Coordinates of C-alpha atoms and ligand atoms in Angstrom, one line a residue:
X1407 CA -64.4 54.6 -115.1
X1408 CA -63.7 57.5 -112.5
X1409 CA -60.4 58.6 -114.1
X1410 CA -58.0 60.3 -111.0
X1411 CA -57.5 64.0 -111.9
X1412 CA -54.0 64.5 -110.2
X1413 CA -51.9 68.0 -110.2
X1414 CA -48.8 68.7 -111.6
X1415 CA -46.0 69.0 -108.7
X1416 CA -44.5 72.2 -110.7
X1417 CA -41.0 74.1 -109.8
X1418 CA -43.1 76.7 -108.2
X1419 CA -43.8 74.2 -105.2
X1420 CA -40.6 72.8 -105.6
X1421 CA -39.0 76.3 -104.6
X1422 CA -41.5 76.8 -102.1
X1423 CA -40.5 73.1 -99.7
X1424 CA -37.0 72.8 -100.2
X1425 CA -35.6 72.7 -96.7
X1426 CA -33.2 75.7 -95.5
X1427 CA -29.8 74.3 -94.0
X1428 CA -29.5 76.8 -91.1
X1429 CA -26.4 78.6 -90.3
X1430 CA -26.2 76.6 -86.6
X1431 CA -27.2 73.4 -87.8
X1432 CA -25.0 70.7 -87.5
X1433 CA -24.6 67.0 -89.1
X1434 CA -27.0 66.2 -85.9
X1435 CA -29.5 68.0 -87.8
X1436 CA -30.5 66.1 -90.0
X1437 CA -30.4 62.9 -89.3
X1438 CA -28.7 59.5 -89.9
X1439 CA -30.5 57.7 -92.9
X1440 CA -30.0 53.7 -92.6
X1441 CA -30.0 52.2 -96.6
X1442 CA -30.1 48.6 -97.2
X1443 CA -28.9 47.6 -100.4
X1444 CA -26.1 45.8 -102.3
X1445 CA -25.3 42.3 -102.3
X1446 CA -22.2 40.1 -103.9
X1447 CA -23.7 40.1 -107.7
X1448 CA -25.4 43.5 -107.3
X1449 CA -22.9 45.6 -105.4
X1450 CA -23.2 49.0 -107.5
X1451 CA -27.0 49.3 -106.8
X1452 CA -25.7 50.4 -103.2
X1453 CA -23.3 52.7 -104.3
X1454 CA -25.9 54.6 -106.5
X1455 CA -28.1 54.7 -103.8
X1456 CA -25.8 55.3 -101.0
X1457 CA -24.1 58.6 -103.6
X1458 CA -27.7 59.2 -104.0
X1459 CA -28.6 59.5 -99.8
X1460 CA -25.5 61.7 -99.4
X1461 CA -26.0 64.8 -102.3
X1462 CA -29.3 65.0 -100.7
X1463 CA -29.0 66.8 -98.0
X1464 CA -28.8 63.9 -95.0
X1465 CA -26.5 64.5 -92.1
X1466 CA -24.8 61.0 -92.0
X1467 CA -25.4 57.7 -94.1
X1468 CA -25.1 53.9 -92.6
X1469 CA -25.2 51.1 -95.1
X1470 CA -26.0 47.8 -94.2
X1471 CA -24.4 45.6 -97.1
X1472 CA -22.4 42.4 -97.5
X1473 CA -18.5 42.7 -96.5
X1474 CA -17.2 42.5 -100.0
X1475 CA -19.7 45.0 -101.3
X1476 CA -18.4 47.3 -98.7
X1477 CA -14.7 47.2 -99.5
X1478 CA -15.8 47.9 -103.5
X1479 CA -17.9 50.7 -102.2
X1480 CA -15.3 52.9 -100.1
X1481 CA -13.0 54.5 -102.6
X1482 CA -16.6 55.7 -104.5
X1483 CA -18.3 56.6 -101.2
X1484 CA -15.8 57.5 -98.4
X1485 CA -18.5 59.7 -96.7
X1486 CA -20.5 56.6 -95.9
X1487 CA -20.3 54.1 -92.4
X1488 CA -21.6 50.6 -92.5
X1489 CA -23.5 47.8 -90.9
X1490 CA -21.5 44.7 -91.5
X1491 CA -23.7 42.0 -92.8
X1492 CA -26.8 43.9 -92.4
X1493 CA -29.3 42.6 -94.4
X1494 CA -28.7 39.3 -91.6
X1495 CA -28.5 41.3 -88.9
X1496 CA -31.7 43.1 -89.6
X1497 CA -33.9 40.2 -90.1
X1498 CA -32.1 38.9 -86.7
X1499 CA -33.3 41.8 -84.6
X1500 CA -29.8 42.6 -83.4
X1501 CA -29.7 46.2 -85.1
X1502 CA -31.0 49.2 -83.0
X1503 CA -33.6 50.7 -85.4
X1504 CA -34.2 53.7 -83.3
X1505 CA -31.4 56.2 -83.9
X1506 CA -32.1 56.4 -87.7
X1507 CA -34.3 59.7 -89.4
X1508 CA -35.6 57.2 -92.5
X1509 CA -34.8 54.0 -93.8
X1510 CA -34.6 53.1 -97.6
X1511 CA -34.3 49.3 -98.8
X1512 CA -34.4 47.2 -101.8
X1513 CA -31.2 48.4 -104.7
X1514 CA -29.2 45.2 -105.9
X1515 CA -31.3 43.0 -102.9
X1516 CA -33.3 39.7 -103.6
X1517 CA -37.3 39.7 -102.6
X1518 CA -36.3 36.6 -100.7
X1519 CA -37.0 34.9 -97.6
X1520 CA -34.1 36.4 -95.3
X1521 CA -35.3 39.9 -97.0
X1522 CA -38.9 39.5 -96.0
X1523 CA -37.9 39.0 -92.0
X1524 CA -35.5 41.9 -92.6
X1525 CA -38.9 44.4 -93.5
X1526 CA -40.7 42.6 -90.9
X1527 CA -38.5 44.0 -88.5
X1528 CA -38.1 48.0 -89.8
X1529 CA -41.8 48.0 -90.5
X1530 CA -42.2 47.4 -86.4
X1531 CA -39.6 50.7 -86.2
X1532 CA -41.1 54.4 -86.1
X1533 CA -38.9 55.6 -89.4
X1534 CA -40.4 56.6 -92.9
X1535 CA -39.6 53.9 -95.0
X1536 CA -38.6 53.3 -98.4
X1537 CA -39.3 50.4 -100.3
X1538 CA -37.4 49.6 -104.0
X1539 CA -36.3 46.6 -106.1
X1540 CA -36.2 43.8 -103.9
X1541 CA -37.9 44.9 -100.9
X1542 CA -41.4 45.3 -103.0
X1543 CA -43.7 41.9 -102.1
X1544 CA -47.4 41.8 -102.0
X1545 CA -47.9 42.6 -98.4
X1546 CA -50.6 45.8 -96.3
X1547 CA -48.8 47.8 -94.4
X1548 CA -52.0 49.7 -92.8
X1549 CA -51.2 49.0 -88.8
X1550 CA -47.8 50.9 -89.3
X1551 CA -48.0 54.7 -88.3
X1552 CA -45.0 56.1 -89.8
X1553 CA -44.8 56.0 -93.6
X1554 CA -43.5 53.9 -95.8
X1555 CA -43.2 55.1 -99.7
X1556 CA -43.1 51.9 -102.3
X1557 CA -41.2 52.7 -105.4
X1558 CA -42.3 50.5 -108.8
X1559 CA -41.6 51.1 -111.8
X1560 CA -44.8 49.2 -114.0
X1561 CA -43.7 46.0 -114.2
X1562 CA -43.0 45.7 -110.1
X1563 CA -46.8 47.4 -109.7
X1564 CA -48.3 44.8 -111.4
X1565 CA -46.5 42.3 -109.3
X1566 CA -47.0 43.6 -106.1
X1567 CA -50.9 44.5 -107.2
X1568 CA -51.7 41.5 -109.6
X1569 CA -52.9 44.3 -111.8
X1570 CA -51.7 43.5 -115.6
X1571 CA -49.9 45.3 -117.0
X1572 CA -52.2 45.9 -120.1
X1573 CA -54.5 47.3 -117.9
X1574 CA -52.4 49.3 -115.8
X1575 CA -50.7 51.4 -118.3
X1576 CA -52.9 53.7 -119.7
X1577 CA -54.4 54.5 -116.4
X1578 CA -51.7 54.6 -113.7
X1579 CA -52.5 57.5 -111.9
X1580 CA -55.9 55.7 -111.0
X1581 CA -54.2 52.3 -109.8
X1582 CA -51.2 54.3 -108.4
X1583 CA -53.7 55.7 -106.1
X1584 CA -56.2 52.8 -105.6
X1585 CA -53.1 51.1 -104.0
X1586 CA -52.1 53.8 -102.1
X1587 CA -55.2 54.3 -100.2
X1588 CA -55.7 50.8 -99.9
X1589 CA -52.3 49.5 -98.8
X1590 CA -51.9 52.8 -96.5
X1591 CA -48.3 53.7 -98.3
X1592 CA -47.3 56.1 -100.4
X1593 CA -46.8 55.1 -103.9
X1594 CA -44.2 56.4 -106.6
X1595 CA -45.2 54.8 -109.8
X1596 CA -41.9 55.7 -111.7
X1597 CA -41.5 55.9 -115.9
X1598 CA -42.6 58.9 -118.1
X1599 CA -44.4 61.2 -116.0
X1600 CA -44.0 59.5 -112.7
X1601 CA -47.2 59.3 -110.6
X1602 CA -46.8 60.0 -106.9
X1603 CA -50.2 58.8 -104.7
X1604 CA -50.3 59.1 -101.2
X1605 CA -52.7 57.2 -98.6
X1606 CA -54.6 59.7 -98.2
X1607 CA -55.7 60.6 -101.8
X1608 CA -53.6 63.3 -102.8
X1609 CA -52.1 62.3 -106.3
X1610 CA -49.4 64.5 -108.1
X1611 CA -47.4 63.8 -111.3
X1612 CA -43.9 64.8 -112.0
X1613 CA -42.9 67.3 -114.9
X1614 CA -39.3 66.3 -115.3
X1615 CA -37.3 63.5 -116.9
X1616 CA -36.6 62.2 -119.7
X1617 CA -35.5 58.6 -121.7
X1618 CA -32.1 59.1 -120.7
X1619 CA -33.2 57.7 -117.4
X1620 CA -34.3 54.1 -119.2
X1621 CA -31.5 52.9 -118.6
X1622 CA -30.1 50.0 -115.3
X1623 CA -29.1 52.2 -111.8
X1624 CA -31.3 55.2 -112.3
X1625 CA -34.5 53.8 -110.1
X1626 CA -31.5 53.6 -107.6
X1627 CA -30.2 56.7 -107.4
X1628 CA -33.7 58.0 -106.7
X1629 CA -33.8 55.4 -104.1
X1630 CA -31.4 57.1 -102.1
X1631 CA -32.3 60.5 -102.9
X1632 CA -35.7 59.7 -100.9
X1633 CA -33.5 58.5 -97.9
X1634 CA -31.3 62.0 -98.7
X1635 CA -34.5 64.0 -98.8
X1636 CA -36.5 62.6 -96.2
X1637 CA -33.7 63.4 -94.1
X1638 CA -33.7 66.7 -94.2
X1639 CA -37.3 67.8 -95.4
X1640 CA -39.6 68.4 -92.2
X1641 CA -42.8 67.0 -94.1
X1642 CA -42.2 63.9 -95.8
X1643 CA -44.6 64.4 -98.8
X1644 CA -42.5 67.1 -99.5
X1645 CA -39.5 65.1 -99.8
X1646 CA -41.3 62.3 -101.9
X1647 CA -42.1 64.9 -104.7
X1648 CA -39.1 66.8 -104.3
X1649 CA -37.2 63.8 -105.1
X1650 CA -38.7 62.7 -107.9
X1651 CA -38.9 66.5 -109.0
X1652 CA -35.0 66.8 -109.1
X1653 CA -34.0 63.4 -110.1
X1654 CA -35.7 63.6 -113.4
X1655 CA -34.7 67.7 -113.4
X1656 CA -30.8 66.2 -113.7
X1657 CA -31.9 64.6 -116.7
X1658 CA -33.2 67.2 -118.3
X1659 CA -29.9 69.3 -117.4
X1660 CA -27.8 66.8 -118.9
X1661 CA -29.8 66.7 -122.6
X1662 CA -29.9 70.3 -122.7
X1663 CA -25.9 69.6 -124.0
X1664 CA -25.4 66.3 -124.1
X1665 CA -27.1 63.1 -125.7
X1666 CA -30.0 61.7 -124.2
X1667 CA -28.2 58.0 -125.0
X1668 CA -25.9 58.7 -122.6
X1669 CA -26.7 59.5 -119.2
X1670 CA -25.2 57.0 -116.7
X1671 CA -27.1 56.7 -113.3
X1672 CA -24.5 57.8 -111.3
X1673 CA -23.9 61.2 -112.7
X1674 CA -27.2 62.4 -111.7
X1675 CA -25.8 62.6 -108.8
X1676 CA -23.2 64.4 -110.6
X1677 CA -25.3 67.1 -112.1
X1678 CA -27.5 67.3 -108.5
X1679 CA -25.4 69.9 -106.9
X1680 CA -26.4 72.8 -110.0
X1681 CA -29.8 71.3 -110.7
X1682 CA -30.5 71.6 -106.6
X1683 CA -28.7 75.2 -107.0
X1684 CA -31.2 76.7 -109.6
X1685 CA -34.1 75.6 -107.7
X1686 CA -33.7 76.9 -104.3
Ligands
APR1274 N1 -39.0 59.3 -118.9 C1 -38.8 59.8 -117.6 N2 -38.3 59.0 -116.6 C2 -38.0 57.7 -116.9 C3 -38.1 57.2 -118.2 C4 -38.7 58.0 -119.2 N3 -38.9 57.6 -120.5 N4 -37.7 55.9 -118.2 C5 -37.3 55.7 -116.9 N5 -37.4 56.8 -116.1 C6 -37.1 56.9 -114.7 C7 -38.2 56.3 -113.8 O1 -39.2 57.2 -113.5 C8 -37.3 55.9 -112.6 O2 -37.1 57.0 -111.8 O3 -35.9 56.2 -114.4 C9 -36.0 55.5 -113.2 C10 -35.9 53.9 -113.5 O4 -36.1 53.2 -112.4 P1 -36.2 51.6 -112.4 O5 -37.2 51.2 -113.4 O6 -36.4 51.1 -111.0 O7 -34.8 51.1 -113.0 P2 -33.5 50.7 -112.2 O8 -33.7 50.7 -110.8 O9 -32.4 51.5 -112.7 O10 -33.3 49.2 -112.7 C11 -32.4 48.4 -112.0 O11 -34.0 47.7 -110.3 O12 -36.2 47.8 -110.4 C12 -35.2 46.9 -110.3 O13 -35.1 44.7 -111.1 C13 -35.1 46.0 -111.5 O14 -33.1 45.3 -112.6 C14 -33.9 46.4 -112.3 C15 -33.1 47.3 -111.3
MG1275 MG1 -35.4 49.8 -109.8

């Protein structure tokens, strides 16, 4: 076997492709991220992402979501605007795809039929693209020109893939990036040492994190610091590793004086305003 040999993405390259926030700019600036998430039995996964999206760094947030996720979500999120319904309206073609910077989809959404015609639709739209959760299916996205970033953790590789499980683990970084190149996306293998692969070959893995982020809502809160990121990074493989840099550099803030046990998903988001702070 031809093992990948893939770099570390180190704070040093952090520093160097965080995005300055000009004096002059404006909310214009940087862009209006569309996230598709949350439905009736899942309606937190859309506020992690959505709190996700708006710490990092994006200009204004639209969530399309179900109408009673939307009245849970406004006294946690009062920053965000909404499409009504929009998972329907999506795979309807009746939402206006255009205006938005990057699109993320998938936290607290079923991989069902309705969800399928929804990614149909934004795959035929000109935005990065950020697939999670529910929105991974076995499907090639090589005829779309503008990116689109999956997000497994090992379990939704090997479904998407049909690669088992046994055989992927102790050599993710060489599957990460097989599927990569061969599905023409961008892939973001999360767990220990996330493995980020892009289409065409480059292959980095992350330094940060920790086991405080095994636990339910973390994979979303990265979900929607990809929108946040993309957002406001000019090149979007610097946002990817960014990302997934800072998202596992909360956790490591948060055991430095707390227990590892006890990290809840939505206080990264939280402890993203200092961790953001000491990299610039
Ligand atoms: N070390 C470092 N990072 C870790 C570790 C670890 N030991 N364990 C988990 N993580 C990180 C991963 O890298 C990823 O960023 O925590 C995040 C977990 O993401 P997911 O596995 O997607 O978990 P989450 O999204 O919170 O799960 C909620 O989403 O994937 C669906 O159906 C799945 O019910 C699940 C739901
Ligand atoms: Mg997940």
């Amino acid at each position: 076997h031809t093992h990948q040999t893939e770099s570390m993405w180190t704070i040093k390259h952090v520093k160097e492709t965080l995005p300055k926030r000009e004096q002059a700019s404006h909310k214009g600036t940087f862009g209006t991220g569309l996230l598709v998430a949350g439905s009736r039995d899942m309606p937190g996964a859309a506020i992690l992402s959505g709190l996700g999206a708006m710490r990092s760094g994006i200009g204004k947030l639209e969530i399309a979501t179900e109408p009673e996720v939307i009245s849970l979500m406004v006294s946690s999120l009062p920053e965000a605007t909404y499409v009504r319904s929009g998972l329907q309206k999506i795979a309807d073609g009746l939402v206006d795809l255009s205006p938005y910077r990057a699109v993320a989809m998938g936290p607290g959404i079923l991989p069902d039929r309705l969800t399928e015609q929804a990614i149909e639709n934004i795959l035929d739209s000109h935005s990065p693209l950020v697939l999670d959760a529910g929105a991974l299916s076995q499907r090639n996205y090589m005829e779309r020109p503008a990116p689109v970033i999956l997000t497994p953790h090992p379990g939704e590789f090997s479904r998407i893939t049909g690669v088992d499980l046994q055989e992927l683990l102790p050599k993710r970084s060489f599957y990460a990036a097989k599927f990569a190149k061969k599905l023409g996306v961008a892939i973001v293998l999360k767990g220990d040492k996330t493995v980020i692969a892009f289409p065409d070959g480059e292959t980095w893995t992350n330094p940060t994190g920790n086991a405080a982020l095994a636990k339910g809502g973390t994979g979303d809160t990265l979900t929607g610091m990809l929108l946040g990121m993309l957002c406001c990074h000019e090149d979007w493989k610097h946002a990817v590793l960014n990302a997934v840099f800072l998202h596992g550099a909360c956790a490591d803030k948060w055991t430095e004086t707390r227990s590892i046990h006890t990290l809840l998903a939505h206080e990264i988001s939280g402890l993203l305003p200092e961790v953001w702070k000491s990299a610039e």
